PDB file of C-alpha atoms and ligand atoms in Angstrom:
ATOM      1  CA  UNK A  57    -101.101 -17.074 -70.205  1.00 53.00           C
ATOM      2  CA  UNK A  58     -97.737 -17.291 -68.228  1.00 89.00           C
ATOM      3  CA  UNK A  59     -98.373 -14.309 -65.814  1.00 98.00           C
ATOM      4  CA  UNK A  60     -95.526 -14.728 -63.210  1.00 98.00           C
ATOM      5  CA  UNK A  61     -96.928 -14.499 -59.750  1.00 98.00           C
ATOM      6  CA  UNK A  62     -95.904 -11.456 -57.857  1.00 98.00           C
ATOM      7  CA  UNK A  63     -95.907 -10.745 -54.252  1.00 99.00           C
ATOM      8  CA  UNK A  64     -95.413  -7.314 -52.842  1.00 98.00           C
ATOM      9  CA  UNK A  65     -94.618  -6.595 -49.118  1.00 98.00           C
ATOM     10  CA  UNK A  66     -95.858  -2.929 -48.094  1.00 98.00           C
ATOM     11  CA  UNK A  67     -93.838  -2.140 -44.943  1.00 98.00           C
ATOM     12  CA  UNK A  68     -95.735   1.173 -44.898  1.00 98.00           C
ATOM     13  CA  UNK A  69     -94.103   3.533 -42.140  1.00 98.00           C
ATOM     14  CA  UNK A  70     -92.886   0.589 -39.962  1.00 98.00           C
ATOM     15  CA  UNK A  71     -89.416  -0.989 -39.214  1.00 97.00           C
ATOM     16  CA  UNK A  72     -86.038   0.011 -37.761  1.00 98.00           C
ATOM     17  CA  UNK A  73     -82.768  -1.570 -38.722  1.00 98.00           C
ATOM     18  CA  UNK A  74     -82.965  -4.297 -36.168  1.00 98.00           C
ATOM     19  CA  UNK A  75     -86.445  -5.532 -37.622  1.00 98.00           C
ATOM     20  CA  UNK A  76     -85.344  -4.949 -41.232  1.00 98.00           C
ATOM     21  CA  UNK A  77     -82.357  -7.271 -40.595  1.00 98.00           C
ATOM     22  CA  UNK A  78     -84.557  -9.840 -38.956  1.00 98.00           C
ATOM     23  CA  UNK A  79     -87.116  -9.646 -41.895  1.00 98.00           C
ATOM     24  CA  UNK A  80     -84.427 -10.052 -44.490  1.00 98.00           C
ATOM     25  CA  UNK A  81     -82.633 -12.889 -42.748  1.00 98.00           C
ATOM     26  CA  UNK A  82     -85.970 -14.771 -42.631  1.00 98.00           C
ATOM     27  CA  UNK A  83     -86.429 -14.237 -46.406  1.00 98.00           C
ATOM     28  CA  UNK A  84     -82.955 -15.327 -46.866  1.00 98.00           C
ATOM     29  CA  UNK A  85     -83.687 -18.535 -45.092  1.00 97.00           C
ATOM     30  CA  UNK A  86     -87.038 -19.013 -46.945  1.00 97.00           C
ATOM     31  CA  UNK A  87     -87.008 -20.829 -49.110  1.00 97.00           C
ATOM     32  CA  UNK A  88     -89.042 -18.579 -51.284  1.00 98.00           C
ATOM     33  CA  UNK A  89     -90.556 -20.172 -54.395  1.00 98.00           C
ATOM     34  CA  UNK A  90     -88.086 -19.105 -57.273  1.00 97.00           C
ATOM     35  CA  UNK A  91     -91.062 -18.891 -59.720  1.00 98.00           C
ATOM     36  CA  UNK A  92     -92.409 -15.925 -57.766  1.00 98.00           C
ATOM     37  CA  UNK A  93     -91.469 -12.273 -57.961  1.00 98.00           C
ATOM     38  CA  UNK A  94     -91.137 -10.741 -54.757  1.00 98.00           C
ATOM     39  CA  UNK A  95     -90.995  -6.944 -54.286  1.00 98.00           C
ATOM     40  CA  UNK A  96     -90.603  -5.086 -50.871  1.00 98.00           C
ATOM     41  CA  UNK A  97     -92.001  -1.701 -50.326  1.00 98.00           C
ATOM     42  CA  UNK A  98     -89.461   0.186 -48.233  1.00 98.00           C
ATOM     43  CA  UNK A  99     -89.724   3.431 -46.096  1.00 98.00           C
ATOM     44  CA  UNK A 100     -87.800   5.978 -48.158  1.00 98.00           C
ATOM     45  CA  UNK A 101     -84.980   6.528 -45.682  1.00 98.00           C
ATOM     46  CA  UNK A 102     -84.177   2.624 -45.718  1.00 98.00           C
ATOM     47  CA  UNK A 103     -84.316   1.929 -49.426  1.00 98.00           C
ATOM     48  CA  UNK A 104     -80.500   2.169 -49.674  1.00 98.00           C
ATOM     49  CA  UNK A 105     -80.069   0.169 -46.560  1.00 98.00           C
ATOM     50  CA  UNK A 106     -82.296  -2.622 -47.687  1.00 98.00           C
ATOM     51  CA  UNK A 107     -80.824  -2.705 -51.093  1.00 98.00           C
ATOM     52  CA  UNK A 108     -77.374  -3.207 -49.710  1.00 98.00           C
ATOM     53  CA  UNK A 109     -78.396  -6.138 -47.749  1.00 98.00           C
ATOM     54  CA  UNK A 110     -81.158  -7.839 -49.641  1.00 98.00           C
ATOM     55  CA  UNK A 111     -80.728 -10.931 -52.332  1.00 97.00           C
ATOM     56  CA  UNK A 112     -80.517  -9.923 -55.840  1.00 96.00           C
ATOM     57  CA  UNK A 113     -83.722 -11.807 -56.849  1.00 96.00           C
ATOM     58  CA  UNK A 114     -85.803  -9.753 -54.434  1.00 98.00           C
ATOM     59  CA  UNK A 115     -87.018  -6.308 -55.976  1.00 98.00           C
ATOM     60  CA  UNK A 116     -87.220  -3.140 -53.648  1.00 98.00           C
ATOM     61  CA  UNK A 117     -89.742  -0.519 -54.163  1.00 99.00           C
ATOM     62  CA  UNK A 118     -90.344   2.850 -52.876  1.00 98.00           C
ATOM     63  CA  UNK A 119     -93.720   3.506 -51.181  1.00 98.00           C
ATOM     64  CA  UNK A 120     -94.464   6.875 -53.215  1.00 98.00           C
ATOM     65  CA  UNK A 121     -92.590   9.464 -55.130  1.00 98.00           C
ATOM     66  CA  UNK A 122     -93.004  12.905 -56.770  1.00 98.00           C
ATOM     67  CA  UNK A 123     -93.883  13.450 -60.305  1.00 98.00           C
ATOM     68  CA  UNK A 124     -90.707  15.407 -61.678  1.00 97.00           C
ATOM     69  CA  UNK A 125     -86.926  14.547 -61.138  1.00 97.00           C
ATOM     70  CA  UNK A 126     -85.743  17.221 -58.893  1.00 97.00           C
ATOM     71  CA  UNK A 127     -86.444  20.712 -57.756  1.00 98.00           C
ATOM     72  CA  UNK A 128     -88.200  22.663 -54.715  1.00 98.00           C
ATOM     73  CA  UNK A 129     -90.440  19.790 -53.357  1.00 98.00           C
ATOM     74  CA  UNK A 130     -89.357  19.807 -49.909  1.00 98.00           C
ATOM     75  CA  UNK A 131     -89.978  16.351 -48.426  1.00 97.00           C
ATOM     76  CA  UNK A 132     -90.447  14.479 -51.586  1.00 98.00           C
ATOM     77  CA  UNK A 133     -88.273  12.018 -53.417  1.00 98.00           C
ATOM     78  CA  UNK A 134     -88.142  11.430 -57.176  1.00 98.00           C
ATOM     79  CA  UNK A 135     -87.732   8.358 -59.388  1.00 98.00           C
ATOM     80  CA  UNK A 136     -84.154   9.420 -60.462  1.00 98.00           C
ATOM     81  CA  UNK A 137     -83.254   9.264 -56.596  1.00 98.00           C
ATOM     82  CA  UNK A 138     -85.029   5.946 -56.175  1.00 98.00           C
ATOM     83  CA  UNK A 139     -83.067   4.268 -58.888  1.00 98.00           C
ATOM     84  CA  UNK A 140     -79.957   6.042 -57.844  1.00 98.00           C
ATOM     85  CA  UNK A 141     -79.919   3.941 -54.836  1.00 98.00           C
ATOM     86  CA  UNK A 142     -80.622   0.803 -56.858  1.00 98.00           C
ATOM     87  CA  UNK A 143     -84.255   0.274 -56.211  1.00 98.00           C
ATOM     88  CA  UNK A 144     -86.545  -0.515 -59.326  1.00 98.00           C
ATOM     89  CA  UNK A 145     -89.989   0.005 -58.331  1.00 98.00           C
ATOM     90  CA  UNK A 146     -92.545   2.374 -56.813  1.00 99.00           C
ATOM     91  CA  UNK A 147     -95.930   1.897 -55.304  1.00 99.00           C
ATOM     92  CA  UNK A 148     -98.295   4.628 -56.542  1.00 98.00           C
ATOM     93  CA  UNK A 149    -101.917   5.196 -55.457  1.00 98.00           C
ATOM     94  CA  UNK A 150    -102.111   3.194 -52.309  1.00 98.00           C
ATOM     95  CA  UNK A 151    -105.388   3.922 -50.577  1.00 97.00           C
ATOM     96  CA  UNK A 152    -103.590   5.655 -47.790  1.00 98.00           C
ATOM     97  CA  UNK A 153    -102.005   8.192 -50.119  1.00 98.00           C
ATOM     98  CA  UNK A 154    -105.554   8.682 -51.370  1.00 97.00           C
ATOM     99  CA  UNK A 155    -107.451   9.090 -48.070  1.00 96.00           C
ATOM    100  CA  UNK A 156    -104.729  10.623 -45.549  1.00 97.00           C
ATOM    101  CA  UNK A 157    -102.587  12.684 -48.186  1.00 97.00           C
ATOM    102  CA  UNK A 158    -105.802  13.599 -50.484  1.00 97.00           C
ATOM    103  CA  UNK A 159    -104.325  12.202 -53.677  1.00 98.00           C
ATOM    104  CA  UNK A 160    -106.562  12.146 -56.484  1.00 98.00           C
ATOM    105  CA  UNK A 161    -106.505  10.178 -59.778  1.00 97.00           C
ATOM    106  CA  UNK A 162    -105.067  12.825 -61.860  1.00 98.00           C
ATOM    107  CA  UNK A 163    -101.775  13.448 -59.494  1.00 98.00           C
ATOM    108  CA  UNK A 164    -101.473   9.622 -59.157  1.00 98.00           C
ATOM    109  CA  UNK A 165    -101.461   9.468 -63.058  1.00 98.00           C
ATOM    110  CA  UNK A 166     -98.909  12.081 -63.374  1.00 98.00           C
ATOM    111  CA  UNK A 167     -96.748  10.309 -61.206  1.00 98.00           C
ATOM    112  CA  UNK A 168     -97.134   7.024 -62.791  1.00 98.00           C
ATOM    113  CA  UNK A 169     -96.159   8.781 -66.056  1.00 98.00           C
ATOM    114  CA  UNK A 170     -92.933  10.408 -64.640  1.00 98.00           C
ATOM    115  CA  UNK A 171     -91.941   7.116 -62.862  1.00 98.00           C
ATOM    116  CA  UNK A 172     -92.538   4.962 -65.868  1.00 98.00           C
ATOM    117  CA  UNK A 173     -90.616   7.555 -68.131  1.00 98.00           C
ATOM    118  CA  UNK A 174     -87.687   7.384 -65.587  1.00 98.00           C
ATOM    119  CA  UNK A 175     -87.359   3.771 -65.868  1.00 98.00           C
ATOM    120  CA  UNK A 176     -89.314   2.592 -62.588  1.00 98.00           C
ATOM    121  CA  UNK A 177     -91.672  -0.296 -62.596  1.00 98.00           C
ATOM    122  CA  UNK A 178     -94.841   0.636 -60.833  1.00 99.00           C
ATOM    123  CA  UNK A 179     -97.441  -1.245 -58.700  1.00 99.00           C
ATOM    124  CA  UNK A 180    -100.555   0.944 -59.383  1.00 98.00           C
ATOM    125  CA  UNK A 181    -103.095   0.647 -56.466  1.00 98.00           C
ATOM    126  CA  UNK A 182    -106.960   0.850 -56.880  1.00 98.00           C
ATOM    127  CA  UNK A 183    -109.928  -0.156 -54.887  1.00 98.00           C
ATOM    128  CA  UNK A 184    -113.388   0.859 -53.459  1.00 97.00           C
ATOM    129  CA  UNK A 185    -114.137   2.049 -50.127  1.00 96.00           C
ATOM    130  CA  UNK A 186    -116.864   0.009 -47.881  1.00 95.00           C
ATOM    131  CA  UNK A 187    -119.460   2.946 -48.593  1.00 96.00           C
ATOM    132  CA  UNK A 188    -118.895   2.615 -52.379  1.00 97.00           C
ATOM    133  CA  UNK A 189    -119.105  -1.175 -52.146  1.00 96.00           C
ATOM    134  CA  UNK A 190    -122.276  -1.116 -50.288  1.00 95.00           C
ATOM    135  CA  UNK A 191    -123.569   1.550 -52.745  1.00 97.00           C
ATOM    136  CA  UNK A 192    -122.979  -0.988 -55.658  1.00 97.00           C
ATOM    137  CA  UNK A 193    -120.254   1.119 -57.147  1.00 98.00           C
ATOM    138  CA  UNK A 194    -117.363  -1.088 -56.863  1.00 98.00           C
ATOM    139  CA  UNK A 195    -116.945  -1.514 -60.612  1.00 98.00           C
ATOM    140  CA  UNK A 196    -117.528   2.150 -61.248  1.00 98.00           C
ATOM    141  CA  UNK A 197    -114.939   3.194 -58.856  1.00 98.00           C
ATOM    142  CA  UNK A 198    -112.155   0.661 -60.050  1.00 98.00           C
ATOM    143  CA  UNK A 199    -112.843   1.296 -63.679  1.00 98.00           C
ATOM    144  CA  UNK A 200    -112.750   5.241 -63.046  1.00 98.00           C
ATOM    145  CA  UNK A 201    -109.281   4.716 -61.204  1.00 98.00           C
ATOM    146  CA  UNK A 202    -108.074   2.456 -63.983  1.00 98.00           C
ATOM    147  CA  UNK A 203    -109.145   4.763 -66.824  1.00 98.00           C
ATOM    148  CA  UNK A 204    -107.075   7.610 -65.197  1.00 98.00           C
ATOM    149  CA  UNK A 205    -104.065   5.215 -65.396  1.00 98.00           C
ATOM    150  CA  UNK A 206    -104.417   4.216 -69.009  1.00 98.00           C
ATOM    151  CA  UNK A 207    -103.101   7.530 -70.627  1.00 98.00           C
ATOM    152  CA  UNK A 208    -100.396   7.704 -67.918  1.00 98.00           C
ATOM    153  CA  UNK A 209     -99.062   4.076 -68.576  1.00 98.00           C
ATOM    154  CA  UNK A 210     -99.051   4.497 -72.350  1.00 98.00           C
ATOM    155  CA  UNK A 211     -97.390   1.634 -74.083  1.00 98.00           C
ATOM    156  CA  UNK A 212     -95.494   0.811 -70.865  1.00 98.00           C
ATOM    157  CA  UNK A 213     -98.038  -1.801 -69.357  1.00 98.00           C
ATOM    158  CA  UNK A 214     -95.037  -4.372 -69.183  1.00 98.00           C
ATOM    159  CA  UNK A 215     -93.621  -2.370 -66.300  1.00 98.00           C
ATOM    160  CA  UNK A 216     -96.947  -2.095 -64.316  1.00 98.00           C
ATOM    161  CA  UNK A 217     -98.636  -4.444 -61.788  1.00 98.00           C
ATOM    162  CA  UNK A 218    -102.181  -3.364 -60.820  1.00 98.00           C
ATOM    163  CA  UNK A 219    -102.853  -4.127 -57.294  1.00 98.00           C
ATOM    164  CA  UNK A 220    -106.769  -4.392 -56.322  1.00 98.00           C
ATOM    165  CA  UNK A 221    -107.057  -3.295 -53.000  1.00 98.00           C
ATOM    166  CA  UNK A 222    -110.498  -2.925 -51.571  1.00 98.00           C
ATOM    167  CA  UNK A 223    -110.008  -0.195 -48.988  1.00 97.00           C
ATOM    168  CA  UNK A 224    -112.604  -1.986 -46.402  1.00 96.00           C
ATOM    169  CA  UNK A 225    -110.007  -4.872 -46.343  1.00 96.00           C
ATOM    170  CA  UNK A 226    -106.712  -2.987 -45.762  1.00 95.00           C
ATOM    171  CA  UNK A 227    -105.249  -3.354 -42.301  1.00 92.00           C
ATOM    172  CA  UNK A 228    -108.799  -4.497 -40.960  1.00 93.00           C
ATOM    173  CA  UNK A 229    -108.368  -8.053 -40.923  1.00 91.00           C
ATOM    174  CA  UNK A 230    -111.568  -8.219 -42.958  1.00 91.00           C
ATOM    175  CA  UNK A 231    -110.269 -10.096 -46.254  1.00 91.00           C
ATOM    176  CA  UNK A 232    -112.363 -10.011 -49.459  1.00 92.00           C
ATOM    177  CA  UNK A 233    -113.549 -13.646 -50.013  1.00 96.00           C
ATOM    178  CA  UNK A 234    -111.879 -15.382 -52.892  1.00 97.00           C
ATOM    179  CA  UNK A 235    -115.044 -14.954 -55.074  1.00 97.00           C
ATOM    180  CA  UNK A 236    -115.471 -11.434 -54.183  1.00 97.00           C
ATOM    181  CA  UNK A 237    -111.788 -10.704 -55.214  1.00 98.00           C
ATOM    182  CA  UNK A 238    -111.827 -13.050 -58.265  1.00 98.00           C
ATOM    183  CA  UNK A 239    -115.138 -11.396 -59.484  1.00 98.00           C
ATOM    184  CA  UNK A 240    -113.414  -7.820 -59.443  1.00 98.00           C
ATOM    185  CA  UNK A 241    -110.139  -8.912 -61.001  1.00 98.00           C
ATOM    186  CA  UNK A 242    -112.117 -10.772 -63.681  1.00 98.00           C
ATOM    187  CA  UNK A 243    -114.368  -7.684 -64.543  1.00 98.00           C
ATOM    188  CA  UNK A 244    -111.239  -5.440 -64.399  1.00 98.00           C
ATOM    189  CA  UNK A 245    -109.400  -7.750 -66.751  1.00 98.00           C
ATOM    190  CA  UNK A 246    -112.326  -7.532 -69.026  1.00 98.00           C
ATOM    191  CA  UNK A 247    -112.756  -3.749 -68.966  1.00 98.00           C
ATOM    192  CA  UNK A 248    -108.872  -3.795 -69.758  1.00 98.00           C
ATOM    193  CA  UNK A 249    -109.631  -6.030 -72.664  1.00 98.00           C
ATOM    194  CA  UNK A 250    -112.251  -3.563 -74.179  1.00 98.00           C
ATOM    195  CA  UNK A 251    -110.699  -0.203 -73.222  1.00 98.00           C
ATOM    196  CA  UNK A 252    -107.075  -1.191 -73.725  1.00 98.00           C
ATOM    197  CA  UNK A 253    -106.333  -4.365 -75.569  1.00 98.00           C
ATOM    198  CA  UNK A 254    -106.938  -8.002 -75.239  1.00 98.00           C
ATOM    199  CA  UNK A 255    -103.320  -8.725 -75.291  1.00 98.00           C
ATOM    200  CA  UNK A 256    -102.644  -6.557 -72.448  1.00 98.00           C
ATOM    201  CA  UNK A 257    -105.532  -7.715 -70.487  1.00 98.00           C
ATOM    202  CA  UNK A 258    -104.311 -11.384 -70.717  1.00 98.00           C
ATOM    203  CA  UNK A 259    -100.967 -10.250 -69.755  1.00 98.00           C
ATOM    204  CA  UNK A 260    -101.063  -7.626 -67.042  1.00 98.00           C
ATOM    205  CA  UNK A 261    -100.624  -8.998 -63.504  1.00 98.00           C
ATOM    206  CA  UNK A 262    -103.324  -7.881 -61.088  1.00 98.00           C
ATOM    207  CA  UNK A 263    -102.591  -8.388 -57.371  1.00 98.00           C
ATOM    208  CA  UNK A 264    -105.087  -8.560 -54.567  1.00 98.00           C
ATOM    209  CA  UNK A 265    -104.289  -6.624 -51.452  1.00 98.00           C
ATOM    210  CA  UNK A 266    -106.202  -6.393 -48.091  1.00 97.00           C
ATOM    211  CA  UNK A 267    -105.690  -8.532 -45.002  1.00 96.00           C
ATOM    212  CA  UNK A 268    -103.791 -11.288 -46.961  1.00 97.00           C
ATOM    213  CA  UNK A 269    -102.144 -13.793 -44.414  1.00 97.00           C
ATOM    214  CA  UNK A 270    -100.380 -17.107 -44.441  1.00 97.00           C
ATOM    215  CA  UNK A 271    -103.866 -18.610 -43.753  1.00 97.00           C
ATOM    216  CA  UNK A 272    -105.927 -17.193 -46.564  1.00 97.00           C
ATOM    217  CA  UNK A 273    -103.191 -16.694 -49.291  1.00 98.00           C
ATOM    218  CA  UNK A 274    -103.542 -20.272 -50.786  1.00 98.00           C
ATOM    219  CA  UNK A 275    -107.357 -19.861 -51.308  1.00 98.00           C
ATOM    220  CA  UNK A 276    -106.878 -16.418 -52.964  1.00 98.00           C
ATOM    221  CA  UNK A 277    -103.884 -17.581 -55.029  1.00 98.00           C
ATOM    222  CA  UNK A 278    -105.913 -20.421 -56.674  1.00 98.00           C
ATOM    223  CA  UNK A 279    -108.251 -17.803 -58.246  1.00 98.00           C
ATOM    224  CA  UNK A 280    -107.555 -17.619 -61.989  1.00 98.00           C
ATOM    225  CA  UNK A 281    -107.271 -13.725 -62.203  1.00 98.00           C
ATOM    226  CA  UNK A 282    -105.249 -13.304 -58.990  1.00 98.00           C
ATOM    227  CA  UNK A 283    -101.688 -12.946 -59.968  1.00 98.00           C
ATOM    228  CA  UNK A 284    -100.455 -12.015 -56.759  1.00 98.00           C
ATOM    229  CA  UNK A 285    -100.628 -10.133 -53.513  1.00 98.00           C
ATOM    230  CA  UNK A 286     -99.745  -6.622 -52.137  1.00 98.00           C
ATOM    231  CA  UNK A 287     -99.321  -7.439 -48.459  1.00 98.00           C
ATOM    232  CA  UNK A 288     -99.050  -4.831 -45.524  1.00 98.00           C
ATOM    233  CA  UNK A 289     -99.195  -6.136 -41.942  1.00 97.00           C
ATOM    234  CA  UNK A 290     -98.215  -9.757 -42.592  1.00 98.00           C
ATOM    235  CA  UNK A 291     -95.285  -8.629 -44.777  1.00 98.00           C
ATOM    236  CA  UNK A 292     -93.358  -7.665 -41.465  1.00 98.00           C
ATOM    237  CA  UNK A 293     -93.921 -11.174 -40.006  1.00 98.00           C
ATOM    238  CA  UNK A 294     -92.379 -14.549 -40.861  1.00 98.00           C
ATOM    239  CA  UNK A 295     -95.584 -15.754 -42.528  1.00 98.00           C
ATOM    240  CA  UNK A 296     -94.564 -13.783 -45.500  1.00 98.00           C
ATOM    241  CA  UNK A 297     -92.815 -16.524 -46.806  1.00 98.00           C
ATOM    242  CA  UNK A 298     -95.981 -18.645 -46.746  1.00 98.00           C
ATOM    243  CA  UNK A 299     -97.567 -15.780 -48.649  1.00 98.00           C
ATOM    244  CA  UNK A 300     -94.845 -15.846 -51.421  1.00 98.00           C
ATOM    245  CA  UNK A 301     -95.339 -19.561 -51.638  1.00 98.00           C
ATOM    246  CA  UNK A 302     -99.039 -19.451 -51.826  1.00 98.00           C
ATOM    247  CA  UNK A 303     -99.068 -21.073 -55.372  1.00 98.00           C
ATOM    248  CA  UNK A 304     -96.971 -24.023 -54.460  1.00 92.00           C
TER     249      UNK A 304
HETATM  250  C1  PEP B 570    -101.409  -2.659 -48.017  1.00 69.82           C
HETATM  251  O1  PEP B 570    -100.912  -2.115 -47.233  1.00 69.82           O
HETATM  252  O2  PEP B 570    -101.397  -2.627 -49.146  1.00 69.82           O
HETATM  253  C2  PEP B 570    -102.284  -3.790 -47.398  1.00 69.82           C
HETATM  254  C3  PEP B 570    -102.967  -4.453 -48.311  1.00 69.82           C
HETATM  255  O3  PEP B 570    -102.259  -3.896 -45.931  1.00 69.82           O
HETATM  256  P1  PEP B 570    -102.876  -5.176 -44.974  1.00 69.82           P
HETATM  257  O4  PEP B 570    -102.244  -6.412 -45.786  1.00 69.82           O
HETATM  258  O5  PEP B 570    -102.340  -4.870 -43.698  1.00 69.82           O
HETATM  259  O6  PEP B 570    -104.321  -5.122 -45.103  1.00 69.82           O
END
């Protein structure tokens, strides 16, 4: 099927220039598996700085953007600005945007549409809360969140990576077991096959995110429907190199 493994680091609101220099120097030392695509999600204010020091083979992502190119939207940044400083990606729909900032499926869909139309690649995040999982609603929730993205993505699936991130596993140290993650990834791929197309289902990359570490990455990476990771806390640490190399 040839889905290239893709590992994203989501720095969230962390890092200063000293720490950024350390992280990038560590990634330069690597060595990083050349068969893996690496994308770093950077706080907006450091996008240009990171872009100026990061090796060409590492992608740079914003962690959010607004849904139009410019205008009276104090505090926001646009895909055009992200591209202007040389970054190629944006993370959209992260659970922290959904829960802390109240972003709903329809707003996320509008952002996805505009980001893709502007030529950015998108890491689109979905995932259920603990309450939803315990209520047996995992599939219902991830299918609903994905359904909202389908018209937003249109024919641009090649520029989208889906990140399945169970909210109960993000930043909690509670990783989904490989079986739990594989089960959701496989049913998501089936849903995409039935509701979008079998071709897209077989080519779209689905990352797992939620307390991935150097210690648990290999077992998760061995699952057939896990095509990469979106990594928060551990992306700030030297073990990020081991996570990138988890398929080796
Ligand atoms: C994330 O922020 O997307 C994430 C998965 O965080 P963590 O790896 O810290 O759980």
